[in-house]
Coordinates of C-alpha atoms in Angstrom, one line a residue:
X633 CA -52.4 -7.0 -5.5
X634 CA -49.0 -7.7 -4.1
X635 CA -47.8 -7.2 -0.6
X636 CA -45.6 -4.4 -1.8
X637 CA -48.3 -2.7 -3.5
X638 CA -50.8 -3.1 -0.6
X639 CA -48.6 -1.4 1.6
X640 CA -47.3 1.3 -0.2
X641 CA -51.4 1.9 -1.5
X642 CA -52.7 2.4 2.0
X643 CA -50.3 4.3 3.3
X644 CA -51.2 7.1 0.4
X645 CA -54.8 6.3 1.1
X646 CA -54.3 7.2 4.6
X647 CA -52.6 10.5 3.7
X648 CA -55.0 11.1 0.9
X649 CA -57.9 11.0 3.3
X650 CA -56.3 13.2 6.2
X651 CA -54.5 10.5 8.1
X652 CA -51.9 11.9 10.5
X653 CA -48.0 10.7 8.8
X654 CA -47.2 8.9 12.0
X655 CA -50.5 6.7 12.2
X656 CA -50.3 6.6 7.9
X657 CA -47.2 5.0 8.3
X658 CA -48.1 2.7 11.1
X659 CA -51.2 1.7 9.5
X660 CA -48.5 1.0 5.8
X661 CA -46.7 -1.3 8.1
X662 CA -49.5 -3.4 9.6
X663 CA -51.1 -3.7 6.3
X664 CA -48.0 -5.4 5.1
X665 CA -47.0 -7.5 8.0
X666 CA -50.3 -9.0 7.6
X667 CA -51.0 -9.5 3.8
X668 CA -47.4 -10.8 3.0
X669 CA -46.0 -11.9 6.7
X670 CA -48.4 -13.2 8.9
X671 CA -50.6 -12.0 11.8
X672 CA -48.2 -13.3 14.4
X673 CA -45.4 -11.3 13.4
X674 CA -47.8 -8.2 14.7
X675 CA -45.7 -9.0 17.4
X676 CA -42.7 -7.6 16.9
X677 CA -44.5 -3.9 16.4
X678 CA -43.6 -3.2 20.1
X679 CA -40.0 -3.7 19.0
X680 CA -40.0 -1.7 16.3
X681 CA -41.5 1.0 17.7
X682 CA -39.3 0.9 20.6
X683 CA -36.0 0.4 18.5
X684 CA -36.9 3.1 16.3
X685 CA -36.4 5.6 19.4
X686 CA -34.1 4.0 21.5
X687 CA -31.4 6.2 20.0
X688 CA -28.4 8.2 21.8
X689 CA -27.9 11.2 19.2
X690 CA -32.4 10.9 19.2
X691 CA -31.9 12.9 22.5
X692 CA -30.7 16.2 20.5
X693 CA -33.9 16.3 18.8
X694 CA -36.2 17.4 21.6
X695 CA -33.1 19.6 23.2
X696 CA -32.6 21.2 20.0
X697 CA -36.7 21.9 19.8
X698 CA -36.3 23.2 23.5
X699 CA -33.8 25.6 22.5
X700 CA -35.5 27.1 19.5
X701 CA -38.3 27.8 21.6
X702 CA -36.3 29.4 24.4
X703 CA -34.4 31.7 22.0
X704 CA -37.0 32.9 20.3
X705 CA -38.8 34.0 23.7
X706 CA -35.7 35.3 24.7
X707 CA -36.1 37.7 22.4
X708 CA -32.9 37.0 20.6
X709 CA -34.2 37.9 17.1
X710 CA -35.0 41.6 18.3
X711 CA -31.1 41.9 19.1
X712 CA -30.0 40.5 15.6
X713 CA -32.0 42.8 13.7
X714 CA -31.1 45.7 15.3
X715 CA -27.5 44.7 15.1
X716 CA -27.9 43.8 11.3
X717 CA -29.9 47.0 10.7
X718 CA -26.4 48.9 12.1
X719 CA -24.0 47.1 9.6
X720 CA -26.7 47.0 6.1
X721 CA -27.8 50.7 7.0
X722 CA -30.6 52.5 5.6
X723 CA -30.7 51.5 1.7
X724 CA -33.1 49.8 -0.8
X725 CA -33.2 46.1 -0.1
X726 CA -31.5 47.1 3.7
X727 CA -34.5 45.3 5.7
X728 CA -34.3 42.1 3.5
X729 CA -31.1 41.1 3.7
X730 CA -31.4 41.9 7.5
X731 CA -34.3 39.4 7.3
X732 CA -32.4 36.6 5.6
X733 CA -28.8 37.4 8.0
X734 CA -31.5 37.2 10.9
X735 CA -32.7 33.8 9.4
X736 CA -29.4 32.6 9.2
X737 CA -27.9 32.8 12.3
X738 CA -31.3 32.0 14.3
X739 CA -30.8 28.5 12.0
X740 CA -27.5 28.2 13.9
X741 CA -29.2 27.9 17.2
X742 CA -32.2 26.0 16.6
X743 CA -32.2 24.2 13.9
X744 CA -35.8 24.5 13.1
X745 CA -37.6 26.5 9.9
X746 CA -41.0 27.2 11.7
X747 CA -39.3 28.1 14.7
X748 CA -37.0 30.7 13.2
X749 CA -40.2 31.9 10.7
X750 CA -42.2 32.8 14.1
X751 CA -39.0 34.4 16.0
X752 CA -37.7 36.5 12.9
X753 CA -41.2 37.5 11.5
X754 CA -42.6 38.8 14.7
X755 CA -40.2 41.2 14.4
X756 CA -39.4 42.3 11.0
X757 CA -43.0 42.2 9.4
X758 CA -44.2 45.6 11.2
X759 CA -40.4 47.1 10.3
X760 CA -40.9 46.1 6.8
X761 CA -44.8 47.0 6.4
X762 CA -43.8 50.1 7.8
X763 CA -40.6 50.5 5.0
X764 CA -43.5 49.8 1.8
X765 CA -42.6 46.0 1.3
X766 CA -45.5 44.0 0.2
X767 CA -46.5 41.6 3.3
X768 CA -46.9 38.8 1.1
X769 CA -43.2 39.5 -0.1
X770 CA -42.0 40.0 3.3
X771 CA -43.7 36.8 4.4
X772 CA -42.3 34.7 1.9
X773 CA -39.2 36.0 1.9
X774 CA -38.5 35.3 6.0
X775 CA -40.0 31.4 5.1
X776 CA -37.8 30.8 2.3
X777 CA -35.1 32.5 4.6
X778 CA -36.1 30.6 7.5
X779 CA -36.0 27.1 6.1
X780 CA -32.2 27.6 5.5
X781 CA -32.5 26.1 9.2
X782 CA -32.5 22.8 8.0
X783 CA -28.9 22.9 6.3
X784 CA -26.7 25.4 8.8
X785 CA -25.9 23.2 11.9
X786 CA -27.4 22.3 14.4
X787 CA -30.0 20.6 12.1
X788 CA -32.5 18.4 13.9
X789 CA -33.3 16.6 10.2
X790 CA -29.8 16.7 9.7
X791 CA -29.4 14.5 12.9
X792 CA -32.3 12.6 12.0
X793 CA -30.3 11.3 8.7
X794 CA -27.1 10.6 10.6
X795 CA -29.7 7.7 12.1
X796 CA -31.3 6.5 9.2
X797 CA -28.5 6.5 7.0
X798 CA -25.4 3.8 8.7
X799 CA -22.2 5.1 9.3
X800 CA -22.8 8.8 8.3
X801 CA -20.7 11.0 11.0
X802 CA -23.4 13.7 11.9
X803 CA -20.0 15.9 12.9
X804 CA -19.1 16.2 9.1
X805 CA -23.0 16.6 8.0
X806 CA -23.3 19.9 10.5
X807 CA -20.2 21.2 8.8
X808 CA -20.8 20.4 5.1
X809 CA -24.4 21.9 5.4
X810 CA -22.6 25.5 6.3
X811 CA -21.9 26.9 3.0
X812 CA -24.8 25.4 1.0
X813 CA -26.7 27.2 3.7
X814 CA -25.6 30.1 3.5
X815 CA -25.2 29.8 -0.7
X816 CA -29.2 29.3 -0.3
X817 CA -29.4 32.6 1.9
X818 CA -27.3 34.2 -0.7
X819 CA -29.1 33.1 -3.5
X820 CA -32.6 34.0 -1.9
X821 CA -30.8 37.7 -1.7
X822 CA -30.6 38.5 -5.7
X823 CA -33.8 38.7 -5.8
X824 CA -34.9 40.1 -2.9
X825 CA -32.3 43.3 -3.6
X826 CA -33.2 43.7 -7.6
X827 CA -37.0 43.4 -6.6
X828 CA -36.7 46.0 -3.9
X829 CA -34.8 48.0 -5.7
X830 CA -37.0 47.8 -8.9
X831 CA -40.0 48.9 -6.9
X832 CA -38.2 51.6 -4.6
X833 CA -38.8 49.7 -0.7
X834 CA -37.9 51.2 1.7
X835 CA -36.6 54.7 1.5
X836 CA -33.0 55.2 2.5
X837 CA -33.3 59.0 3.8
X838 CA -36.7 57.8 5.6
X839 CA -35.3 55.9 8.5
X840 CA -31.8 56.1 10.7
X841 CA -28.9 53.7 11.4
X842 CA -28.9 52.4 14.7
X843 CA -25.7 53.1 16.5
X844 CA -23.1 50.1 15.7
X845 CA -21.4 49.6 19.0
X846 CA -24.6 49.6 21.1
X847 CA -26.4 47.4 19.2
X848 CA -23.6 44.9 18.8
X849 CA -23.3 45.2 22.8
X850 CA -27.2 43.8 22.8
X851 CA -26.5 40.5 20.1
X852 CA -23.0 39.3 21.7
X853 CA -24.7 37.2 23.6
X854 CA -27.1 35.7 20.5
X855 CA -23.9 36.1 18.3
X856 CA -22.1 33.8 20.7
X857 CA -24.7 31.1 20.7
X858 CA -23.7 29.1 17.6
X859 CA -19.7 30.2 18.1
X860 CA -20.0 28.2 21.6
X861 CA -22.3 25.2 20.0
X862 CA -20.2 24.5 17.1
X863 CA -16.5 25.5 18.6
X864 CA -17.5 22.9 21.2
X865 CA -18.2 20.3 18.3
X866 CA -15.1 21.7 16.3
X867 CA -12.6 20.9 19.3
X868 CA -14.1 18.2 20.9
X869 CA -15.6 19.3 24.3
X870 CA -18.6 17.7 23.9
X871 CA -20.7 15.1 21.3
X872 CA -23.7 16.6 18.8
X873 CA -26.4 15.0 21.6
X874 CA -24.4 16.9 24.7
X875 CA -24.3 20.4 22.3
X876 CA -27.8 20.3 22.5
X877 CA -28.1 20.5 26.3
X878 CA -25.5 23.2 26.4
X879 CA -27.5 25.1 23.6
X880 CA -30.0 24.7 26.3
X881 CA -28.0 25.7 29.2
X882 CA -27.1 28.9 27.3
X883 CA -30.6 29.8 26.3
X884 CA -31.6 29.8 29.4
X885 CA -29.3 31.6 31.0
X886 CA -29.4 34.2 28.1
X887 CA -32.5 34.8 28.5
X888 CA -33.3 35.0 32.2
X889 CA -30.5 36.6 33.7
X890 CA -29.3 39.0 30.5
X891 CA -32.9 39.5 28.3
X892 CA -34.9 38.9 31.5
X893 CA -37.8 37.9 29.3
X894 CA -37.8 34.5 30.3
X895 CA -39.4 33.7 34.0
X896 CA -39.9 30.3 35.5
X897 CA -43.6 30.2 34.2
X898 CA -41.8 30.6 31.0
X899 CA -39.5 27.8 31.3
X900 CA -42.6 25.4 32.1
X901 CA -44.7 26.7 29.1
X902 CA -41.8 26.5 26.8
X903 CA -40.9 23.1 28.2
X904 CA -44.3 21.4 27.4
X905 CA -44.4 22.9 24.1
X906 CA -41.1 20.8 23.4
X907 CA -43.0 18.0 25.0
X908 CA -45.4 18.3 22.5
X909 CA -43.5 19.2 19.9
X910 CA -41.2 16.2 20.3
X911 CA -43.7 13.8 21.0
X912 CA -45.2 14.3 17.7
X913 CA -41.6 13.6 15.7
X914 CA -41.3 11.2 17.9
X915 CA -44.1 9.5 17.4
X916 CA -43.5 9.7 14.0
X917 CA -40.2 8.1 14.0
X918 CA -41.6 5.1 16.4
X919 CA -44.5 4.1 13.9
X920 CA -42.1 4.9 11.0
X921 CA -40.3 1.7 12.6
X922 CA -43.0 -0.2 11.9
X923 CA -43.1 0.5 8.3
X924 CA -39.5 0.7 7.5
X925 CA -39.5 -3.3 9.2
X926 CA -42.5 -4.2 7.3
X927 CA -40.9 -2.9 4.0
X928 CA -37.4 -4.3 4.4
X929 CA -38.4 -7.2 5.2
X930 CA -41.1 -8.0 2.1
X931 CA -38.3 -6.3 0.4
X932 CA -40.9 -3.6 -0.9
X933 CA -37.6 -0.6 -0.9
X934 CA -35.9 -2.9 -2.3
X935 CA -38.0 -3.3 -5.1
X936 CA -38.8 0.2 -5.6
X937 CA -35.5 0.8 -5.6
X938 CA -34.7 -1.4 -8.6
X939 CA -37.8 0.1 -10.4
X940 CA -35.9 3.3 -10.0
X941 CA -33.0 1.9 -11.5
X942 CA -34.9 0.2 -14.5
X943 CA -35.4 4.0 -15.6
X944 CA -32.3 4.7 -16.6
X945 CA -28.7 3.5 -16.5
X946 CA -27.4 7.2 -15.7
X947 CA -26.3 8.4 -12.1
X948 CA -27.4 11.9 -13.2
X949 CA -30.8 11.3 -14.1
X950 CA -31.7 9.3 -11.7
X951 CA -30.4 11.9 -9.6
X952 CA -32.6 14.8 -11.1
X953 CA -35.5 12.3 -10.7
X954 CA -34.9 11.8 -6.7
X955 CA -34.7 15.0 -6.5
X956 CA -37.8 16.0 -7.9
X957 CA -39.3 13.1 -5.9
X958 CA -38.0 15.1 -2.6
X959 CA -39.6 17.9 -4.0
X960 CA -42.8 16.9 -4.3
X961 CA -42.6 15.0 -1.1
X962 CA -41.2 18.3 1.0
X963 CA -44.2 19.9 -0.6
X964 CA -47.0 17.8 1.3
X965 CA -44.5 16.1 4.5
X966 CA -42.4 17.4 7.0
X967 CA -38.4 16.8 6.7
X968 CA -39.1 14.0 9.6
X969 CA -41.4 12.2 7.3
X970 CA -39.6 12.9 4.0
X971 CA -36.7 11.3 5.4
X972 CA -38.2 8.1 6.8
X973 CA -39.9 7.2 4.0
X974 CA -37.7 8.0 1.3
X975 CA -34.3 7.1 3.0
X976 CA -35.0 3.2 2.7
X977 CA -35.8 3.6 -0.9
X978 CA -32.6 6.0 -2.3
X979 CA -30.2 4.1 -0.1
X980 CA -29.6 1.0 -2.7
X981 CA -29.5 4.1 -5.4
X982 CA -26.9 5.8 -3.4
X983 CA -24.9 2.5 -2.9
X984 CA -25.6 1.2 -6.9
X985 CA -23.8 4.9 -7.4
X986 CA -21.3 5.1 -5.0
X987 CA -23.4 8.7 -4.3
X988 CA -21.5 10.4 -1.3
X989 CA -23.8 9.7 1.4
X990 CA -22.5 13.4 3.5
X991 CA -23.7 15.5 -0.3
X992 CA -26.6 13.5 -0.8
X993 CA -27.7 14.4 2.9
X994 CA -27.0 17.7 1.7
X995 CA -29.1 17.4 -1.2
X996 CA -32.1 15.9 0.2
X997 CA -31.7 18.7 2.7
X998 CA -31.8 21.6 0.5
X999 CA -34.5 20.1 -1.4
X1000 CA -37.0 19.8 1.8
X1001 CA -36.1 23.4 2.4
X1002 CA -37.5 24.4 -0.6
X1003 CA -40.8 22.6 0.0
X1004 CA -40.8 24.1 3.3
X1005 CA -42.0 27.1 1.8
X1006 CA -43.9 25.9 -1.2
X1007 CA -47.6 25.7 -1.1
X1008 CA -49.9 23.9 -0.8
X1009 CA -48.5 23.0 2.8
X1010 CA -45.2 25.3 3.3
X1011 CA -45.0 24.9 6.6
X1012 CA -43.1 27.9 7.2
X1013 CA -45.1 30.0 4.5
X1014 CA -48.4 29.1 7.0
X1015 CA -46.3 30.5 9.9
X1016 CA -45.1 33.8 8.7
X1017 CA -48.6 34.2 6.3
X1018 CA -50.5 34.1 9.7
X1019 CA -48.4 36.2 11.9
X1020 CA -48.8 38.8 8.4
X1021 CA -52.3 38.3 8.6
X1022 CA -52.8 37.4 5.1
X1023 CA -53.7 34.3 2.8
X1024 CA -51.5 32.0 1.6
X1025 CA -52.7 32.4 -1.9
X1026 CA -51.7 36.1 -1.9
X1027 CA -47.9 35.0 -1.1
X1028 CA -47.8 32.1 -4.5
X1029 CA -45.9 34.8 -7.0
X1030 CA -43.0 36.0 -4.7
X1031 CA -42.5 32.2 -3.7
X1032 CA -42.1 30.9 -7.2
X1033 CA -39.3 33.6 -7.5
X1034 CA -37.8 32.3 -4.4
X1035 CA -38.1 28.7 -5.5
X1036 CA -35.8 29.3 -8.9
X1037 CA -33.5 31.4 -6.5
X1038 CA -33.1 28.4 -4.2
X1039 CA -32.8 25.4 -6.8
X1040 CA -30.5 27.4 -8.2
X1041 CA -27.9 27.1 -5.5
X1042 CA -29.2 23.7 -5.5
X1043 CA -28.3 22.9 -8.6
X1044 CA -24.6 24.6 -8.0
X1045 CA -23.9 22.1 -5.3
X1046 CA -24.9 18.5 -6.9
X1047 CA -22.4 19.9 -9.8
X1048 CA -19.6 21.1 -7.3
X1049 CA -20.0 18.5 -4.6
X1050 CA -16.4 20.1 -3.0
X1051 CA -19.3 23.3 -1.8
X1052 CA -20.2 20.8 1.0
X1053 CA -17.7 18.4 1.2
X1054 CA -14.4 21.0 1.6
X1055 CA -15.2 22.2 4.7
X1056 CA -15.9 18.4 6.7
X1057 CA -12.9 17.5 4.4
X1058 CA -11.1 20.4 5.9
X1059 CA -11.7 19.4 9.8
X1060 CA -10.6 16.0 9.6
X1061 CA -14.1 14.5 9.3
X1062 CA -15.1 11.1 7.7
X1063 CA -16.6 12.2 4.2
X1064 CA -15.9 9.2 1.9
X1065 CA -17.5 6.3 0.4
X1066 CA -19.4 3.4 1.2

């Protein structure tokens, strides 16, 4: 068996036994360092590892985790709803697009799925239970809403590709993943609304309107949150890595001295949950090093890139076919993973192509959404299925819906590439080709 082959087979091995990602991918690399380098060149891991992390823009990763976790304690999502409830009003359907609105503008302050699945179902789930939604509806509906996180800016995977992928201006990804976000949100909404209103949830004479102005008093200071993260970007007062510590900045001050649910015990819990949290991507992305070396050098992406490309001489099937790759990936890995390992294999595509690398960020994005609440591992599906107190199995039906809903905005934007690209295009932002 060829080096390629040896490394690519025990990496699946790895996973296929219950191997962590990080260690998987570590373990890929060594095995082909050794069987098609040579045992010395097990020296350079420490470089690898280390290069893969010593990264400026890397820094937003953890602050961005920080600040997900520090909103949601806040109590920040309590606010939204309430506000949302005061503008939708009493109606069938009223509570779920308040769910996916919620979702939405959480994902423009942390820029995590599960973290946004946690904040928004701890407090919709008992509103909705209460209104004669299904809770394995509900659930699904706040994950699929949730993982719109990964598209509306700040976007930690979104920052993540600006590092794997050369010359790609993270600036114009945060602005071209705005409307395909919120065309996912949207498309998650038709049916949500027809299903509620099929079924008759949530009885509009059986519950009142919260008063507009007082309830938009209590979210100005959420509401401001992703005004004041991406105005800053927009104008030019401070770089994607320094938004993050301002996002942080803000948390905190939101929620100690105008919540008050945040104490200094707080701030050390939520700190070394970041820790932890970030150590983990991080660890993945300094063992990923290892294995992105191993394969660039034995020329393994290379190769599987031309494989690829042996499949068809068409941009747009090879296209569909990536996609579905994605898919299947986002199913089983996290966006971190997804994009380490794939990113060194599409990139000769996108450059055989002349693919725009800002829409196929886009793309890839969307697509790990979609997995992020697609069993069997639907990361954010496990999140809001526990806090429900229910299986995931029960929740399979109402996510298939939301999967077709999803792809279909998908599908809109790989046509009508201008959905992401008008609005970087717009601002002045580097968008082109190679």
């Amino acid at each position: 068996m060829s080096p390629d082959l040896l490394m690519i087979a025990s990496f699946l091995l790895a996973l296929l036994l219950g191997v962590p990602v990080a260690i998987a991918l570590g373990l890929g690399g060594v095995v082909g360092i050794v069987t098609g380098l040579s045992p010395d060149m097990l020296a350079t891991m420490g470089t690898n590892t280390y290069n893969s992390v010593a990264k400026y823009p890397l820094i937003a990763i953890p602050l961005f985790i920080l600040t997900g976790l520090i909103f949601e304690r806040a109590g920040v999502a309590a606010s939204l709803v309430r506000f949302a409830q005061a503008i939708i009003g009493p109606r069938h359907g009223g509570l779920a697009v308040v769910a996916v609105l919620v979702c939405l503008i959480m994902g423009g302050m942390s820029g995590s799925g599960p973290a946004d699945a946690a904040a928004v179902a701890m407090v919709m789930l008992p509103s909705m239970r209460k209104a004669g939604y299904p809770q394995p509806f509900s659930a699904t509906l706040i994950a699929a809403s949730s993982s719109t996180a990964i598209l509306i800016p700040p976007s930690i995977a979104l920052i993540l590709y600006s590092i794997v992928v050369p010359g790609v201006d993270l600036r114009a990804l945060f602005a071209a993943g705005l409307f395909p976000g919120i065309l996912a949100g949207l498309s998650l909404l038709v049916p949500a609304l027809w299903l509620s209103r099929k079924h008759g949830w949530e009885d509009p004479e059986a519950s009142e309107r919260p008063p507009i102005w007082e309830s938009f008093k209590a979210a100005i200071p959420a509401l401001f949150a992703p005004i004041i993260i991406l105005g800053g970007l927009r104008s030019g007062l401070f770089t994607p890595t320094e938004a993050a510590v301002v996002a942080v900045t803000y948390g905190v001050i939101v929620g100690s001295l105008i919540y008050r649910n945040i104490g200094f015990k707080d701030l050390f819990d939520l700190t070394t949950d970041a820790a932890v949290t970030s150590g983990v991507v991080m660890l993945i992305i300094a063992l990923a090093g290892i294995f992105a070396w191993a394969g660039t050098t034995l020329g393994t992406f290379q190769h599987l890139a031309e494989a690829l490309l042996s499949l068809s001489e068409s941009g747009w099937v090879l296209l569909l076919l990536v996609m579905l790759l994605v898919l299947l990936a986002g199913m089983l890995l996290d966006a971190v993973s997804i994009y380490l390992i794939l990113i060194p294999i599409v990139l000769p595509l996108m450059q055989h192509f002349d693919w725009n690398p800002v829409w196929f960020g886009i793309l890839l994005a969307m697509n790990i959404a979609i997995g992020q609440f697609t069993p069997p591992v639907a990361v954010n599906l496990m999140v809001t299925t526990r806090i429900a107190g229910i299986r995931l199995e029960h929740t399979i039906g109402w996510a298939l819906i939301f999967i077709v809903a999803m792809a279909c905005s998908l599908l809109l934007v790989m046509l009508v590439p201008g959905i992401a690209l008008w609005l970087p295009e717009k601002l002045g932002y580097v968008v082109g080709p190679w």
